[in-house]
Amino acid sequence: MFGSLSIRTRLILSFSVLLCLLLAVAAVSLQRFQALTDKSGILINEEVRRVFLAQSANQHAQAAAIGLLKILQAHQREERVRLYTEMDADNAATHLAVTELGRNVTLPAVQAEIEQIHVLGKIYADAFQATVELVELSGPATAHQHFQSRTNPALADLLDATRNLVTKHQMMTRAEVEQLRSDTANARMLVILLSVGAFLTGSALAWIIARSIVVPVREAVAVAETIASGDYK
């Protein structure tokens, strides 16, 4: 196959094949490691988002509950109105954080927990509203009793469910990190195998090209030596 090609063409062909092999190894390596980098970035961003939303939901729910306790001790209606406004903002922020926490969740087990948090949030919101109404209708003493018996336990259940969800997300993240490490090891092994394959292929090609050049040269040298010795046959 190579006998009809010039030495220059053979060398160009061999270097071109070697260059293509190296480019293929580099392309596969970059693609693999870029995919792993993107995956790790998404994993970290999602975990940070989940933790932030869970903490935000807990903080605003607790802030609303503290505001309600302040209302139970407030004697001036103007002060209670101001506290009502702050509590409404905290409750809205809690609802928004819980809603965002449930986005982009595909696992059935996690979806069930998100639904449970929504249910507990509704129970807490209803108990919270009932306590607020009792402040104005029945007085702080009755409202405080309702807060202790209904609202505060509902808040505790909501906070526990949110913390449990964060714990489960962290466990899932650790599992995904382990999978990411395994994928990284597999990608590293693939790059090593491709590099070894490229080296062996290049070595074999170089041997074939060199042989296709050396053998005709040796034959020509042998012919020249024969002629030089006086044998013209």
JSON list of C-alpha atoms in Angstrom, two decimals:
[
{"chain": "A", "resi": 1, "resn": "MET", "atom": "CA", "xyz": [0.00, 0.00, 0.00]},
{"chain": "A", "resi": 2, "resn": "PHE", "atom": "CA", "xyz": [2.80, 2.40, 0.93]},
{"chain": "A", "resi": 3, "resn": "GLY", "atom": "CA", "xyz": [5.15, 1.22, -1.81]},
{"chain": "A", "resi": 4, "resn": "SER", "atom": "CA", "xyz": [3.66, 3.57, -4.38]},
{"chain": "A", "resi": 5, "resn": "LEU", "atom": "CA", "xyz": [3.85, 6.63, -2.09]},
{"chain": "A", "resi": 6, "resn": "SER", "atom": "CA", "xyz": [6.82, 8.94, -1.83]},
{"chain": "A", "resi": 7, "resn": "ILE", "atom": "CA", "xyz": [8.74, 9.24, 1.44]},
{"chain": "A", "resi": 8, "resn": "ARG", "atom": "CA", "xyz": [7.43, 12.78, 1.90]},
{"chain": "A", "resi": 9, "resn": "THR", "atom": "CA", "xyz": [3.83, 11.58, 1.50]},
{"chain": "A", "resi": 10, "resn": "ARG", "atom": "CA", "xyz": [4.38, 8.72, 3.91]},
{"chain": "A", "resi": 11, "resn": "LEU", "atom": "CA", "xyz": [5.77, 11.03, 6.58]},
{"chain": "A", "resi": 12, "resn": "ILE", "atom": "CA", "xyz": [2.97, 13.53, 6.12]},
{"chain": "A", "resi": 13, "resn": "LEU", "atom": "CA", "xyz": [0.43, 10.70, 6.37]},
{"chain": "A", "resi": 14, "resn": "SER", "atom": "CA", "xyz": [1.97, 9.28, 9.54]},
{"chain": "A", "resi": 15, "resn": "PHE", "atom": "CA", "xyz": [2.16, 12.66, 11.28]},
{"chain": "A", "resi": 16, "resn": "SER", "atom": "CA", "xyz": [-1.41, 13.46, 10.24]},
{"chain": "A", "resi": 17, "resn": "VAL", "atom": "CA", "xyz": [-2.72, 10.21, 11.73]},
{"chain": "A", "resi": 18, "resn": "LEU", "atom": "CA", "xyz": [-0.78, 10.81, 14.95]},
{"chain": "A", "resi": 19, "resn": "LEU", "atom": "CA", "xyz": [-2.11, 14.36, 15.16]},
{"chain": "A", "resi": 20, "resn": "CYS", "atom": "CA", "xyz": [-5.68, 13.13, 14.63]},
{"chain": "A", "resi": 21, "resn": "LEU", "atom": "CA", "xyz": [-5.26, 10.57, 17.40]},
{"chain": "A", "resi": 22, "resn": "LEU", "atom": "CA", "xyz": [-3.92, 13.19, 19.79]},
{"chain": "A", "resi": 23, "resn": "LEU", "atom": "CA", "xyz": [-6.72, 15.60, 18.91]},
{"chain": "A", "resi": 24, "resn": "ALA", "atom": "CA", "xyz": [-9.29, 12.84, 19.46]},
{"chain": "A", "resi": 25, "resn": "VAL", "atom": "CA", "xyz": [-7.85, 12.05, 22.90]},
{"chain": "A", "resi": 26, "resn": "ALA", "atom": "CA", "xyz": [-7.79, 15.75, 23.80]},
{"chain": "A", "resi": 27, "resn": "ALA", "atom": "CA", "xyz": [-11.38, 16.26, 22.59]},
{"chain": "A", "resi": 28, "resn": "VAL", "atom": "CA", "xyz": [-12.71, 13.29, 24.54]},
{"chain": "A", "resi": 29, "resn": "SER", "atom": "CA", "xyz": [-10.80, 14.39, 27.65]},
{"chain": "A", "resi": 30, "resn": "LEU", "atom": "CA", "xyz": [-12.11, 17.94, 27.47]},
{"chain": "A", "resi": 31, "resn": "GLN", "atom": "CA", "xyz": [-15.67, 16.76, 26.83]},
{"chain": "A", "resi": 32, "resn": "ARG", "atom": "CA", "xyz": [-15.61, 14.34, 29.75]},
{"chain": "A", "resi": 33, "resn": "PHE", "atom": "CA", "xyz": [-14.08, 16.70, 32.25]},
{"chain": "A", "resi": 34, "resn": "GLN", "atom": "CA", "xyz": [-16.26, 19.61, 31.10]},
{"chain": "A", "resi": 35, "resn": "ALA", "atom": "CA", "xyz": [-19.34, 17.46, 31.67]},
{"chain": "A", "resi": 36, "resn": "LEU", "atom": "CA", "xyz": [-18.10, 16.55, 35.15]},
{"chain": "A", "resi": 37, "resn": "THR", "atom": "CA", "xyz": [-17.33, 20.20, 35.90]},
{"chain": "A", "resi": 38, "resn": "ASP", "atom": "CA", "xyz": [-20.81, 21.29, 34.80]},
{"chain": "A", "resi": 39, "resn": "LYS", "atom": "CA", "xyz": [-22.41, 18.53, 36.85]},
{"chain": "A", "resi": 40, "resn": "SER", "atom": "CA", "xyz": [-20.44, 19.42, 39.97]},
{"chain": "A", "resi": 41, "resn": "GLY", "atom": "CA", "xyz": [-21.34, 23.10, 39.51]},
{"chain": "A", "resi": 42, "resn": "ILE", "atom": "CA", "xyz": [-25.03, 22.30, 39.21]},
{"chain": "A", "resi": 43, "resn": "LEU", "atom": "CA", "xyz": [-24.81, 20.02, 42.23]},
{"chain": "A", "resi": 44, "resn": "ILE", "atom": "CA", "xyz": [-23.18, 22.68, 44.40]},
{"chain": "A", "resi": 45, "resn": "ASN", "atom": "CA", "xyz": [-25.55, 25.45, 43.28]},
{"chain": "A", "resi": 46, "resn": "GLU", "atom": "CA", "xyz": [-28.62, 23.30, 43.88]},
{"chain": "A", "resi": 47, "resn": "GLU", "atom": "CA", "xyz": [-27.46, 22.28, 47.34]},
{"chain": "A", "resi": 48, "resn": "VAL", "atom": "CA", "xyz": [-26.74, 25.90, 48.29]},
{"chain": "A", "resi": 49, "resn": "ARG", "atom": "CA", "xyz": [-30.18, 26.91, 46.98]},
{"chain": "A", "resi": 50, "resn": "ARG", "atom": "CA", "xyz": [-31.96, 24.19, 48.97]},
{"chain": "A", "resi": 51, "resn": "VAL", "atom": "CA", "xyz": [-30.17, 25.01, 52.22]},
{"chain": "A", "resi": 52, "resn": "PHE", "atom": "CA", "xyz": [-30.79, 28.74, 51.75]},
{"chain": "A", "resi": 53, "resn": "LEU", "atom": "CA", "xyz": [-34.51, 28.24, 51.07]},
{"chain": "A", "resi": 54, "resn": "ALA", "atom": "CA", "xyz": [-34.97, 25.88, 54.01]},
{"chain": "A", "resi": 55, "resn": "GLN", "atom": "CA", "xyz": [-33.21, 28.28, 56.36]},
{"chain": "A", "resi": 56, "resn": "SER", "atom": "CA", "xyz": [-35.21, 31.18, 54.95]},
{"chain": "A", "resi": 57, "resn": "ALA", "atom": "CA", "xyz": [-38.51, 29.33, 55.50]},
{"chain": "A", "resi": 58, "resn": "ASN", "atom": "CA", "xyz": [-37.56, 28.49, 59.08]},
{"chain": "A", "resi": 59, "resn": "GLN", "atom": "CA", "xyz": [-36.32, 31.99, 59.90]},
{"chain": "A", "resi": 60, "resn": "HIS", "atom": "CA", "xyz": [-39.41, 33.74, 58.54]},
{"chain": "A", "resi": 61, "resn": "ALA", "atom": "CA", "xyz": [-41.77, 31.25, 60.21]},
{"chain": "A", "resi": 62, "resn": "GLN", "atom": "CA", "xyz": [-40.04, 31.78, 63.53]},
{"chain": "A", "resi": 63, "resn": "ALA", "atom": "CA", "xyz": [-40.01, 35.55, 63.02]},
{"chain": "A", "resi": 64, "resn": "ALA", "atom": "CA", "xyz": [-43.77, 35.50, 62.40]},
{"chain": "A", "resi": 65, "resn": "ALA", "atom": "CA", "xyz": [-44.30, 33.44, 65.55]},
{"chain": "A", "resi": 66, "resn": "ILE", "atom": "CA", "xyz": [-42.16, 35.87, 67.57]},
{"chain": "A", "resi": 67, "resn": "GLY", "atom": "CA", "xyz": [-44.19, 38.74, 66.14]},
{"chain": "A", "resi": 68, "resn": "LEU", "atom": "CA", "xyz": [-47.36, 36.99, 67.23]},
{"chain": "A", "resi": 69, "resn": "LEU", "atom": "CA", "xyz": [-46.01, 36.66, 70.77]},
{"chain": "A", "resi": 70, "resn": "LYS", "atom": "CA", "xyz": [-45.25, 40.39, 70.72]},
{"chain": "A", "resi": 71, "resn": "ILE", "atom": "CA", "xyz": [-48.82, 41.05, 69.65]},
{"chain": "A", "resi": 72, "resn": "LEU", "atom": "CA", "xyz": [-50.09, 39.08, 72.64]},
{"chain": "A", "resi": 73, "resn": "GLN", "atom": "CA", "xyz": [-48.21, 41.54, 74.84]},
{"chain": "A", "resi": 74, "resn": "ALA", "atom": "CA", "xyz": [-49.04, 44.70, 72.89]},
{"chain": "A", "resi": 75, "resn": "HIS", "atom": "CA", "xyz": [-51.74, 46.94, 74.37]},
{"chain": "A", "resi": 76, "resn": "GLN", "atom": "CA", "xyz": [-51.89, 49.60, 71.68]},
{"chain": "A", "resi": 77, "resn": "ARG", "atom": "CA", "xyz": [-53.74, 48.74, 68.47]},
{"chain": "A", "resi": 78, "resn": "GLU", "atom": "CA", "xyz": [-51.33, 50.86, 66.41]},
{"chain": "A", "resi": 79, "resn": "GLU", "atom": "CA", "xyz": [-48.46, 48.71, 67.59]},
{"chain": "A", "resi": 80, "resn": "ARG", "atom": "CA", "xyz": [-50.41, 45.53, 66.79]},
{"chain": "A", "resi": 81, "resn": "VAL", "atom": "CA", "xyz": [-51.15, 46.81, 63.27]},
{"chain": "A", "resi": 82, "resn": "ARG", "atom": "CA", "xyz": [-47.44, 47.35, 62.68]},
{"chain": "A", "resi": 83, "resn": "LEU", "atom": "CA", "xyz": [-46.69, 43.86, 63.94]},
{"chain": "A", "resi": 84, "resn": "TYR", "atom": "CA", "xyz": [-49.48, 42.43, 61.75]},
{"chain": "A", "resi": 85, "resn": "THR", "atom": "CA", "xyz": [-47.81, 43.97, 58.70]},
{"chain": "A", "resi": 86, "resn": "GLU", "atom": "CA", "xyz": [-44.44, 42.45, 59.62]},
{"chain": "A", "resi": 87, "resn": "MET", "atom": "CA", "xyz": [-46.03, 39.05, 60.26]},
{"chain": "A", "resi": 88, "resn": "ASP", "atom": "CA", "xyz": [-47.80, 39.10, 56.91]},
{"chain": "A", "resi": 89, "resn": "ALA", "atom": "CA", "xyz": [-44.48, 39.74, 55.19]},
{"chain": "A", "resi": 90, "resn": "ASP", "atom": "CA", "xyz": [-42.79, 36.91, 57.11]},
{"chain": "A", "resi": 91, "resn": "ASN", "atom": "CA", "xyz": [-45.61, 34.48, 56.36]},
{"chain": "A", "resi": 92, "resn": "ALA", "atom": "CA", "xyz": [-45.51, 35.39, 52.67]},
{"chain": "A", "resi": 93, "resn": "ALA", "atom": "CA", "xyz": [-41.73, 34.87, 52.63]},
{"chain": "A", "resi": 94, "resn": "THR", "atom": "CA", "xyz": [-42.17, 31.48, 54.33]},
{"chain": "A", "resi": 95, "resn": "HIS", "atom": "CA", "xyz": [-44.73, 30.39, 51.75]},
{"chain": "A", "resi": 96, "resn": "LEU", "atom": "CA", "xyz": [-42.51, 31.57, 48.89]},
{"chain": "A", "resi": 97, "resn": "ALA", "atom": "CA", "xyz": [-39.46, 29.74, 50.27]},
{"chain": "A", "resi": 98, "resn": "VAL", "atom": "CA", "xyz": [-41.40, 26.48, 50.69]},
{"chain": "A", "resi": 99, "resn": "THR", "atom": "CA", "xyz": [-42.80, 26.81, 47.17]},
{"chain": "A", "resi": 100, "resn": "GLU", "atom": "CA", "xyz": [-39.33, 27.41, 45.68]},
{"chain": "A", "resi": 101, "resn": "LEU", "atom": "CA", "xyz": [-37.96, 24.51, 47.71]},
{"chain": "A", "resi": 102, "resn": "GLY", "atom": "CA", "xyz": [-40.30, 22.16, 45.85]},
{"chain": "A", "resi": 103, "resn": "ARG", "atom": "CA", "xyz": [-39.25, 23.25, 42.37]},
{"chain": "A", "resi": 104, "resn": "ASN", "atom": "CA", "xyz": [-37.18, 20.97, 40.13]},
{"chain": "A", "resi": 105, "resn": "VAL", "atom": "CA", "xyz": [-37.81, 18.02, 42.45]},
{"chain": "A", "resi": 106, "resn": "THR", "atom": "CA", "xyz": [-38.38, 14.77, 40.55]},
{"chain": "A", "resi": 107, "resn": "LEU", "atom": "CA", "xyz": [-37.84, 12.02, 43.13]},
{"chain": "A", "resi": 108, "resn": "PRO", "atom": "CA", "xyz": [-41.19, 10.70, 44.43]},
{"chain": "A", "resi": 109, "resn": "ALA", "atom": "CA", "xyz": [-39.94, 10.42, 48.03]},
{"chain": "A", "resi": 110, "resn": "VAL", "atom": "CA", "xyz": [-38.79, 14.05, 48.07]},
{"chain": "A", "resi": 111, "resn": "GLN", "atom": "CA", "xyz": [-41.98, 15.19, 46.35]},
{"chain": "A", "resi": 112, "resn": "ALA", "atom": "CA", "xyz": [-43.99, 13.49, 49.09]},
{"chain": "A", "resi": 113, "resn": "GLU", "atom": "CA", "xyz": [-42.02, 15.36, 51.74]},
{"chain": "A", "resi": 114, "resn": "ILE", "atom": "CA", "xyz": [-42.54, 18.64, 49.91]},
{"chain": "A", "resi": 115, "resn": "GLU", "atom": "CA", "xyz": [-46.29, 17.97, 49.84]},
{"chain": "A", "resi": 116, "resn": "GLN", "atom": "CA", "xyz": [-46.17, 17.19, 53.55]},
{"chain": "A", "resi": 117, "resn": "ILE", "atom": "CA", "xyz": [-44.43, 20.51, 54.20]},
{"chain": "A", "resi": 118, "resn": "HIS", "atom": "CA", "xyz": [-47.15, 22.30, 52.23]},
{"chain": "A", "resi": 119, "resn": "VAL", "atom": "CA", "xyz": [-49.81, 20.58, 54.34]},
{"chain": "A", "resi": 120, "resn": "LEU", "atom": "CA", "xyz": [-48.02, 21.45, 57.58]},
{"chain": "A", "resi": 121, "resn": "GLY", "atom": "CA", "xyz": [-47.57, 25.01, 56.33]},
{"chain": "A", "resi": 122, "resn": "LYS", "atom": "CA", "xyz": [-51.33, 25.27, 55.72]},
{"chain": "A", "resi": 123, "resn": "ILE", "atom": "CA", "xyz": [-52.08, 23.88, 59.19]},
{"chain": "A", "resi": 124, "resn": "TYR", "atom": "CA", "xyz": [-49.66, 26.37, 60.74]},
{"chain": "A", "resi": 125, "resn": "ALA", "atom": "CA", "xyz": [-51.08, 29.26, 58.71]},
{"chain": "A", "resi": 126, "resn": "ASP", "atom": "CA", "xyz": [-54.64, 28.40, 59.78]},
{"chain": "A", "resi": 127, "resn": "ALA", "atom": "CA", "xyz": [-53.64, 28.10, 63.45]},
{"chain": "A", "resi": 128, "resn": "PHE", "atom": "CA", "xyz": [-51.66, 31.32, 63.16]},
{"chain": "A", "resi": 129, "resn": "GLN", "atom": "CA", "xyz": [-54.63, 33.18, 61.68]},
{"chain": "A", "resi": 130, "resn": "ALA", "atom": "CA", "xyz": [-56.95, 31.79, 64.34]},
{"chain": "A", "resi": 131, "resn": "THR", "atom": "CA", "xyz": [-54.61, 33.07, 67.05]},
{"chain": "A", "resi": 132, "resn": "VAL", "atom": "CA", "xyz": [-54.52, 36.49, 65.44]},
{"chain": "A", "resi": 133, "resn": "GLU", "atom": "CA", "xyz": [-58.31, 36.65, 65.31]},
{"chain": "A", "resi": 134, "resn": "LEU", "atom": "CA", "xyz": [-58.57, 35.61, 68.98]},
{"chain": "A", "resi": 135, "resn": "VAL", "atom": "CA", "xyz": [-56.32, 38.54, 69.93]},
{"chain": "A", "resi": 136, "resn": "GLU", "atom": "CA", "xyz": [-58.93, 40.97, 68.66]},
{"chain": "A", "resi": 137, "resn": "LEU", "atom": "CA", "xyz": [-62.06, 38.98, 69.50]},
{"chain": "A", "resi": 138, "resn": "SER", "atom": "CA", "xyz": [-61.35, 37.26, 72.81]},
{"chain": "A", "resi": 139, "resn": "GLY", "atom": "CA", "xyz": [-58.28, 39.00, 74.17]},
{"chain": "A", "resi": 140, "resn": "PRO", "atom": "CA", "xyz": [-54.61, 38.14, 74.65]},
{"chain": "A", "resi": 141, "resn": "ALA", "atom": "CA", "xyz": [-55.18, 35.49, 77.32]},
{"chain": "A", "resi": 142, "resn": "THR", "atom": "CA", "xyz": [-57.37, 33.29, 75.12]},
{"chain": "A", "resi": 143, "resn": "ALA", "atom": "CA", "xyz": [-55.11, 33.94, 72.12]},
{"chain": "A", "resi": 144, "resn": "HIS", "atom": "CA", "xyz": [-52.03, 32.97, 74.12]},
{"chain": "A", "resi": 145, "resn": "GLN", "atom": "CA", "xyz": [-53.69, 29.72, 75.20]},
{"chain": "A", "resi": 146, "resn": "HIS", "atom": "CA", "xyz": [-54.53, 28.95, 71.56]},
{"chain": "A", "resi": 147, "resn": "PHE", "atom": "CA", "xyz": [-50.98, 29.80, 70.54]},
{"chain": "A", "resi": 148, "resn": "GLN", "atom": "CA", "xyz": [-49.51, 27.37, 73.05]},
{"chain": "A", "resi": 149, "resn": "SER", "atom": "CA", "xyz": [-51.94, 24.55, 72.24]},
{"chain": "A", "resi": 150, "resn": "ARG", "atom": "CA", "xyz": [-52.26, 24.89, 68.45]},
{"chain": "A", "resi": 151, "resn": "THR", "atom": "CA", "xyz": [-50.00, 27.40, 66.75]},
{"chain": "A", "resi": 152, "resn": "ASN", "atom": "CA", "xyz": [-46.69, 26.63, 68.45]},
{"chain": "A", "resi": 153, "resn": "PRO", "atom": "CA", "xyz": [-46.97, 22.82, 67.96]},
{"chain": "A", "resi": 154, "resn": "ALA", "atom": "CA", "xyz": [-47.89, 23.43, 64.30]},
{"chain": "A", "resi": 155, "resn": "LEU", "atom": "CA", "xyz": [-44.82, 25.64, 63.92]},
{"chain": "A", "resi": 156, "resn": "ALA", "atom": "CA", "xyz": [-42.62, 22.96, 65.53]},
{"chain": "A", "resi": 157, "resn": "ASP", "atom": "CA", "xyz": [-43.98, 20.33, 63.11]},
{"chain": "A", "resi": 158, "resn": "LEU", "atom": "CA", "xyz": [-43.30, 22.61, 60.14]},
{"chain": "A", "resi": 159, "resn": "LEU", "atom": "CA", "xyz": [-39.74, 23.37, 61.29]},
{"chain": "A", "resi": 160, "resn": "ASP", "atom": "CA", "xyz": [-39.00, 19.68, 61.92]},
{"chain": "A", "resi": 161, "resn": "ALA", "atom": "CA", "xyz": [-40.29, 18.71, 58.47]},
{"chain": "A", "resi": 162, "resn": "THR", "atom": "CA", "xyz": [-38.17, 21.40, 56.82]},
{"chain": "A", "resi": 163, "resn": "ARG", "atom": "CA", "xyz": [-35.06, 20.31, 58.72]},
{"chain": "A", "resi": 164, "resn": "ASN", "atom": "CA", "xyz": [-35.70, 16.68, 57.80]},
{"chain": "A", "resi": 165, "resn": "LEU", "atom": "CA", "xyz": [-36.01, 17.66, 54.15]},
{"chain": "A", "resi": 166, "resn": "VAL", "atom": "CA", "xyz": [-32.68, 19.49, 54.29]},
{"chain": "A", "resi": 167, "resn": "THR", "atom": "CA", "xyz": [-31.08, 16.45, 55.94]},
{"chain": "A", "resi": 168, "resn": "LYS", "atom": "CA", "xyz": [-32.40, 14.18, 53.20]},
{"chain": "A", "resi": 169, "resn": "HIS", "atom": "CA", "xyz": [-31.16, 16.58, 50.52]},
{"chain": "A", "resi": 170, "resn": "GLN", "atom": "CA", "xyz": [-27.72, 16.57, 52.13]},
{"chain": "A", "resi": 171, "resn": "MET", "atom": "CA", "xyz": [-27.67, 12.77, 52.14]},
{"chain": "A", "resi": 172, "resn": "MET", "atom": "CA", "xyz": [-28.69, 12.75, 48.47]},
{"chain": "A", "resi": 173, "resn": "THR", "atom": "CA", "xyz": [-25.98, 15.30, 47.72]},
{"chain": "A", "resi": 174, "resn": "ARG", "atom": "CA", "xyz": [-23.35, 13.13, 49.39]},
{"chain": "A", "resi": 175, "resn": "ALA", "atom": "CA", "xyz": [-24.51, 10.17, 47.28]},
{"chain": "A", "resi": 176, "resn": "GLU", "atom": "CA", "xyz": [-24.32, 12.31, 44.14]},
{"chain": "A", "resi": 177, "resn": "VAL", "atom": "CA", "xyz": [-20.83, 13.47, 45.13]},
{"chain": "A", "resi": 178, "resn": "GLU", "atom": "CA", "xyz": [-19.73, 9.85, 45.46]},
{"chain": "A", "resi": 179, "resn": "GLN", "atom": "CA", "xyz": [-21.20, 9.13, 42.04]},
{"chain": "A", "resi": 180, "resn": "LEU", "atom": "CA", "xyz": [-19.38, 12.18, 40.69]},
{"chain": "A", "resi": 181, "resn": "ARG", "atom": "CA", "xyz": [-16.11, 10.86, 42.09]},
{"chain": "A", "resi": 182, "resn": "SER", "atom": "CA", "xyz": [-16.77, 7.50, 40.45]},
{"chain": "A", "resi": 183, "resn": "ASP", "atom": "CA", "xyz": [-17.51, 9.23, 37.13]},
{"chain": "A", "resi": 184, "resn": "THR", "atom": "CA", "xyz": [-14.29, 11.21, 37.48]},
{"chain": "A", "resi": 185, "resn": "ALA", "atom": "CA", "xyz": [-12.29, 8.04, 38.07]},
{"chain": "A", "resi": 186, "resn": "ASN", "atom": "CA", "xyz": [-13.96, 6.40, 35.06]},
{"chain": "A", "resi": 187, "resn": "ALA", "atom": "CA", "xyz": [-13.23, 9.44, 32.90]},
{"chain": "A", "resi": 188, "resn": "ARG", "atom": "CA", "xyz": [-9.60, 9.41, 34.03]},
{"chain": "A", "resi": 189, "resn": "MET", "atom": "CA", "xyz": [-9.32, 5.72, 33.17]},
{"chain": "A", "resi": 190, "resn": "LEU", "atom": "CA", "xyz": [-10.89, 6.33, 29.76]},
{"chain": "A", "resi": 191, "resn": "VAL", "atom": "CA", "xyz": [-8.37, 9.07, 29.02]},
{"chain": "A", "resi": 192, "resn": "ILE", "atom": "CA", "xyz": [-5.52, 6.78, 30.06]},
{"chain": "A", "resi": 193, "resn": "LEU", "atom": "CA", "xyz": [-6.83, 3.97, 27.84]},
{"chain": "A", "resi": 194, "resn": "LEU", "atom": "CA", "xyz": [-7.26, 6.33, 24.89]},
{"chain": "A", "resi": 195, "resn": "SER", "atom": "CA", "xyz": [-3.76, 7.69, 25.42]},
{"chain": "A", "resi": 196, "resn": "VAL", "atom": "CA", "xyz": [-2.28, 4.19, 25.56]},
{"chain": "A", "resi": 197, "resn": "GLY", "atom": "CA", "xyz": [-4.29, 3.24, 22.47]},
{"chain": "A", "resi": 198, "resn": "ALA", "atom": "CA", "xyz": [-3.09, 6.34, 20.64]},
{"chain": "A", "resi": 199, "resn": "PHE", "atom": "CA", "xyz": [0.50, 5.59, 21.64]},
{"chain": "A", "resi": 200, "resn": "LEU", "atom": "CA", "xyz": [0.30, 1.96, 20.49]},
{"chain": "A", "resi": 201, "resn": "THR", "atom": "CA", "xyz": [-1.45, 2.92, 17.27]},
{"chain": "A", "resi": 202, "resn": "GLY", "atom": "CA", "xyz": [1.10, 5.63, 16.60]},
{"chain": "A", "resi": 203, "resn": "SER", "atom": "CA", "xyz": [3.97, 3.27, 17.36]},
{"chain": "A", "resi": 204, "resn": "ALA", "atom": "CA", "xyz": [2.56, 0.63, 15.04]},
{"chain": "A", "resi": 205, "resn": "LEU", "atom": "CA", "xyz": [2.00, 3.19, 12.31]},
{"chain": "A", "resi": 206, "resn": "ALA", "atom": "CA", "xyz": [5.52, 4.56, 12.76]},
{"chain": "A", "resi": 207, "resn": "TRP", "atom": "CA", "xyz": [6.95, 1.03, 12.52]},
{"chain": "A", "resi": 208, "resn": "ILE", "atom": "CA", "xyz": [4.96, 0.36, 9.34]},
{"chain": "A", "resi": 209, "resn": "ILE", "atom": "CA", "xyz": [6.01, 3.67, 7.78]},
{"chain": "A", "resi": 210, "resn": "ALA", "atom": "CA", "xyz": [9.64, 3.18, 8.78]},
{"chain": "A", "resi": 211, "resn": "ARG", "atom": "CA", "xyz": [9.66, -0.36, 7.43]},
{"chain": "A", "resi": 212, "resn": "SER", "atom": "CA", "xyz": [8.09, 0.79, 4.16]},
{"chain": "A", "resi": 213, "resn": "ILE", "atom": "CA", "xyz": [10.98, 3.27, 3.84]},
{"chain": "A", "resi": 214, "resn": "VAL", "atom": "CA", "xyz": [13.87, 1.17, 5.16]},
{"chain": "A", "resi": 215, "resn": "VAL", "atom": "CA", "xyz": [13.16, -2.02, 3.22]},
{"chain": "A", "resi": 216, "resn": "PRO", "atom": "CA", "xyz": [13.36, -0.39, -0.26]},
{"chain": "A", "resi": 217, "resn": "VAL", "atom": "CA", "xyz": [16.47, 1.53, 0.87]},
{"chain": "A", "resi": 218, "resn": "ARG", "atom": "CA", "xyz": [18.14, -1.68, 2.00]},
{"chain": "A", "resi": 219, "resn": "GLU", "atom": "CA", "xyz": [17.25, -3.33, -1.29]},
{"chain": "A", "resi": 220, "resn": "ALA", "atom": "CA", "xyz": [18.72, -0.39, -3.17]},
{"chain": "A", "resi": 221, "resn": "VAL", "atom": "CA", "xyz": [21.89, -0.51, -1.06]},
{"chain": "A", "resi": 222, "resn": "ALA", "atom": "CA", "xyz": [22.21, -4.25, -1.70]},
{"chain": "A", "resi": 223, "resn": "VAL", "atom": "CA", "xyz": [21.85, -3.70, -5.44]},
{"chain": "A", "resi": 224, "resn": "ALA", "atom": "CA", "xyz": [24.44, -0.91, -5.33]},
{"chain": "A", "resi": 225, "resn": "GLU", "atom": "CA", "xyz": [26.89, -3.09, -3.40]},
{"chain": "A", "resi": 226, "resn": "THR", "atom": "CA", "xyz": [26.36, -5.92, -5.85]},
{"chain": "A", "resi": 227, "resn": "ILE", "atom": "CA", "xyz": [27.09, -3.63, -8.78]},
{"chain": "A", "resi": 228, "resn": "ALA", "atom": "CA", "xyz": [30.09, -2.17, -7.00]},
{"chain": "A", "resi": 229, "resn": "SER", "atom": "CA", "xyz": [31.54, -5.66, -6.56]},
{"chain": "A", "resi": 230, "resn": "GLY", "atom": "CA", "xyz": [31.44, -6.14, -10.31]},
{"chain": "A", "resi": 231, "resn": "ASP", "atom": "CA", "xyz": [28.40, -8.35, -10.48]},
{"chain": "A", "resi": 232, "resn": "TYR", "atom": "CA", "xyz": [26.20, -6.87, -13.16]},
{"chain": "A", "resi": 233, "resn": "LYS", "atom": "CA", "xyz": [23.82, -9.77, -13.40]}
]
